[in-house]
XYZ file of N, CA and C in Angstrom:
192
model
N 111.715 -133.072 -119.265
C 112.788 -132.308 -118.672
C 113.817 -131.984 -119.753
N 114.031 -130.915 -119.473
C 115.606 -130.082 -120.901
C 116.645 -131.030 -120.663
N 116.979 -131.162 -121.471
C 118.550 -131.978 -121.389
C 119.698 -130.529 -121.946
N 120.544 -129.995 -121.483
C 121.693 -129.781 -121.295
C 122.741 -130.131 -122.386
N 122.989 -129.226 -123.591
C 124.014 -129.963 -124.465
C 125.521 -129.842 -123.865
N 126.294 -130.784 -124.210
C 127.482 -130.719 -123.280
C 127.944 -129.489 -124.476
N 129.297 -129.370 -123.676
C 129.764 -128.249 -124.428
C 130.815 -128.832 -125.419
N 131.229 -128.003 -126.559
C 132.471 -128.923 -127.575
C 133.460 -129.079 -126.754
N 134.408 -129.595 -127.268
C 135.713 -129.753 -127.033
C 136.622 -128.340 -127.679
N 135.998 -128.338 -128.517
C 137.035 -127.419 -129.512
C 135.961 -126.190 -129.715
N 136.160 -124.817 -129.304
C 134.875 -123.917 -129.511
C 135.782 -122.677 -130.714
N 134.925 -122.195 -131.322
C 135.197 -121.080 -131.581
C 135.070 -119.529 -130.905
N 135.146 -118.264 -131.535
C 135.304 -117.245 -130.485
C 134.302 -117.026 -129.857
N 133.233 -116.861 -130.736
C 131.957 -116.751 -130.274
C 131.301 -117.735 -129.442
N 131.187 -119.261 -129.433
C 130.921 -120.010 -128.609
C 131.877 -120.293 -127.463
N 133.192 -119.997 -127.153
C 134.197 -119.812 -126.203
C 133.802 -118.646 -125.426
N 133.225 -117.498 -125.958
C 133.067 -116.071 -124.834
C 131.595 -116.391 -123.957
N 130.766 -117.202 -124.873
C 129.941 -117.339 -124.130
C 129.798 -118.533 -123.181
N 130.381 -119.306 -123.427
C 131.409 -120.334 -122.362
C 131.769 -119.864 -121.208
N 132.610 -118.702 -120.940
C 133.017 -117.731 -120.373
C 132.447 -116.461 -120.092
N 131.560 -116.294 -120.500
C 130.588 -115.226 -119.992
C 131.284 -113.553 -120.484
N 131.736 -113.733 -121.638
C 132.489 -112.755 -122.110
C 132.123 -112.301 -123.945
N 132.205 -111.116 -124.512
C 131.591 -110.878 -125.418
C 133.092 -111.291 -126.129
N 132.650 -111.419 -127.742
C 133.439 -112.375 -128.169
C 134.668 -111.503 -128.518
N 134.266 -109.951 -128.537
C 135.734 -109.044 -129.019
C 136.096 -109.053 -128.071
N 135.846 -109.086 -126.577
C 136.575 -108.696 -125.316
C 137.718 -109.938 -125.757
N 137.591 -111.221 -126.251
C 138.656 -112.460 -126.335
C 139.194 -111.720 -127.592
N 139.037 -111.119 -128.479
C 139.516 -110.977 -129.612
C 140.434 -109.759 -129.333
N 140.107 -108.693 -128.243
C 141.170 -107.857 -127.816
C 142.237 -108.561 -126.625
N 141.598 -108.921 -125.913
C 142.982 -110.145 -125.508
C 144.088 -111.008 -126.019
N 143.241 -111.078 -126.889
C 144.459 -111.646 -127.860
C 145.166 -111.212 -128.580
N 144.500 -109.801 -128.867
C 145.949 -108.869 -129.672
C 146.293 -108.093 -128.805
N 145.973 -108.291 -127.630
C 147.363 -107.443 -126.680
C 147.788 -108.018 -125.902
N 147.346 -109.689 -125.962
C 148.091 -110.401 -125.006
C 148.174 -110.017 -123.415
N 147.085 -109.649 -122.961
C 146.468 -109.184 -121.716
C 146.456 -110.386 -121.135
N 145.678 -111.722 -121.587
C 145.729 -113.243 -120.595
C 146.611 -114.136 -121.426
N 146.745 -114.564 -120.643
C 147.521 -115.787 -121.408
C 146.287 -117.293 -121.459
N 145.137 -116.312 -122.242
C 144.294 -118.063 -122.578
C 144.682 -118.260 -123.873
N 144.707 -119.327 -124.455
C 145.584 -119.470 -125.133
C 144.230 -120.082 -126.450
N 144.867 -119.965 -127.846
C 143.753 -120.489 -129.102
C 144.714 -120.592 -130.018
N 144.372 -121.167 -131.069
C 144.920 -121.288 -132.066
C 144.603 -121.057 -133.204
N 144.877 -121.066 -134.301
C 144.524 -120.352 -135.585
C 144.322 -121.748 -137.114
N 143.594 -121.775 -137.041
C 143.243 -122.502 -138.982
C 142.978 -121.856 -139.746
N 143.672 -121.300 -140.509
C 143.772 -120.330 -141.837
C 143.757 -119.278 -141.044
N 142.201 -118.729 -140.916
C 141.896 -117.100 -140.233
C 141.130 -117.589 -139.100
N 140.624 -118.534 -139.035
C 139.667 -119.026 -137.759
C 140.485 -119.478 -136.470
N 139.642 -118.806 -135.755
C 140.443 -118.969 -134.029
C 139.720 -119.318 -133.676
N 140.065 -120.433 -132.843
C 139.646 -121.731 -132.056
C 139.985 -121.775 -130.292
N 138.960 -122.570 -129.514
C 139.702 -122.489 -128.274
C 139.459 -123.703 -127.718
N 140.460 -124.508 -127.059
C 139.906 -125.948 -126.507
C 139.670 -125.616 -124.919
N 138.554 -126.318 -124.789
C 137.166 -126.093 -123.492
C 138.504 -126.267 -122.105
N 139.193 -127.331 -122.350
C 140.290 -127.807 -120.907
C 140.612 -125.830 -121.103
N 141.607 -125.459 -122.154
C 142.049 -124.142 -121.428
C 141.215 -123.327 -121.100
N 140.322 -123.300 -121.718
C 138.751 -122.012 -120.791
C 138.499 -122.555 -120.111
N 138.423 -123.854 -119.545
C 138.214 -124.522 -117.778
C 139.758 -124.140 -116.980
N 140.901 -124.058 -117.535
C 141.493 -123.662 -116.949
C 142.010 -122.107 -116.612
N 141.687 -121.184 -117.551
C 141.555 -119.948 -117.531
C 140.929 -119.141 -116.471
N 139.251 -119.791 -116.288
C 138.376 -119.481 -115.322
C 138.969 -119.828 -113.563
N 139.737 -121.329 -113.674
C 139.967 -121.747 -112.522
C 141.227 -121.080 -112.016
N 141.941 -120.310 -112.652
C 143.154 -119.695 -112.553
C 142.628 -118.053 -111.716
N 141.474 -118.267 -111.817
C 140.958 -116.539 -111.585
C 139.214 -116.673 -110.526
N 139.786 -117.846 -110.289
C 138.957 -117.879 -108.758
C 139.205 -117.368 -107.260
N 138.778 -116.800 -106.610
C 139.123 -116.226 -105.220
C 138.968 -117.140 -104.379
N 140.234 -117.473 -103.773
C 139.731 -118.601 -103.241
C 140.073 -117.816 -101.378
């Protein structure tokens, strides 16, 4: 049986959109127009995203 890798803690853009089911410029134009407020951070030039705010991003935009 497949085992399931958990997901990081800390993703980058590309492993964060697909986390989220989103191509990785759609997050990269969000973020320069500040359309969501999911939030990442920056090391040197690399943008980062921690998994709690893309669990909370998604849960913010559920129909309930």
């Amino acid at each position: 049986m497949p085992t399931r890798k958990k997901p990081k803690e800390i993703m980058n853009r590309k492993e964060a959109a697909a986390y989220i089911n989103y191509a990785p410029n759609t997050l990269a134009t969000w973020a320069c127009k500040k359309r969501y407020d999911l939030k990442y951070f920056k090391i040197g030039r690399a943008v980062r995203y921690h998994r709690s705010d893309l669990d909370k991003f998604l849960e913010d935009r559920l129909i309930r």
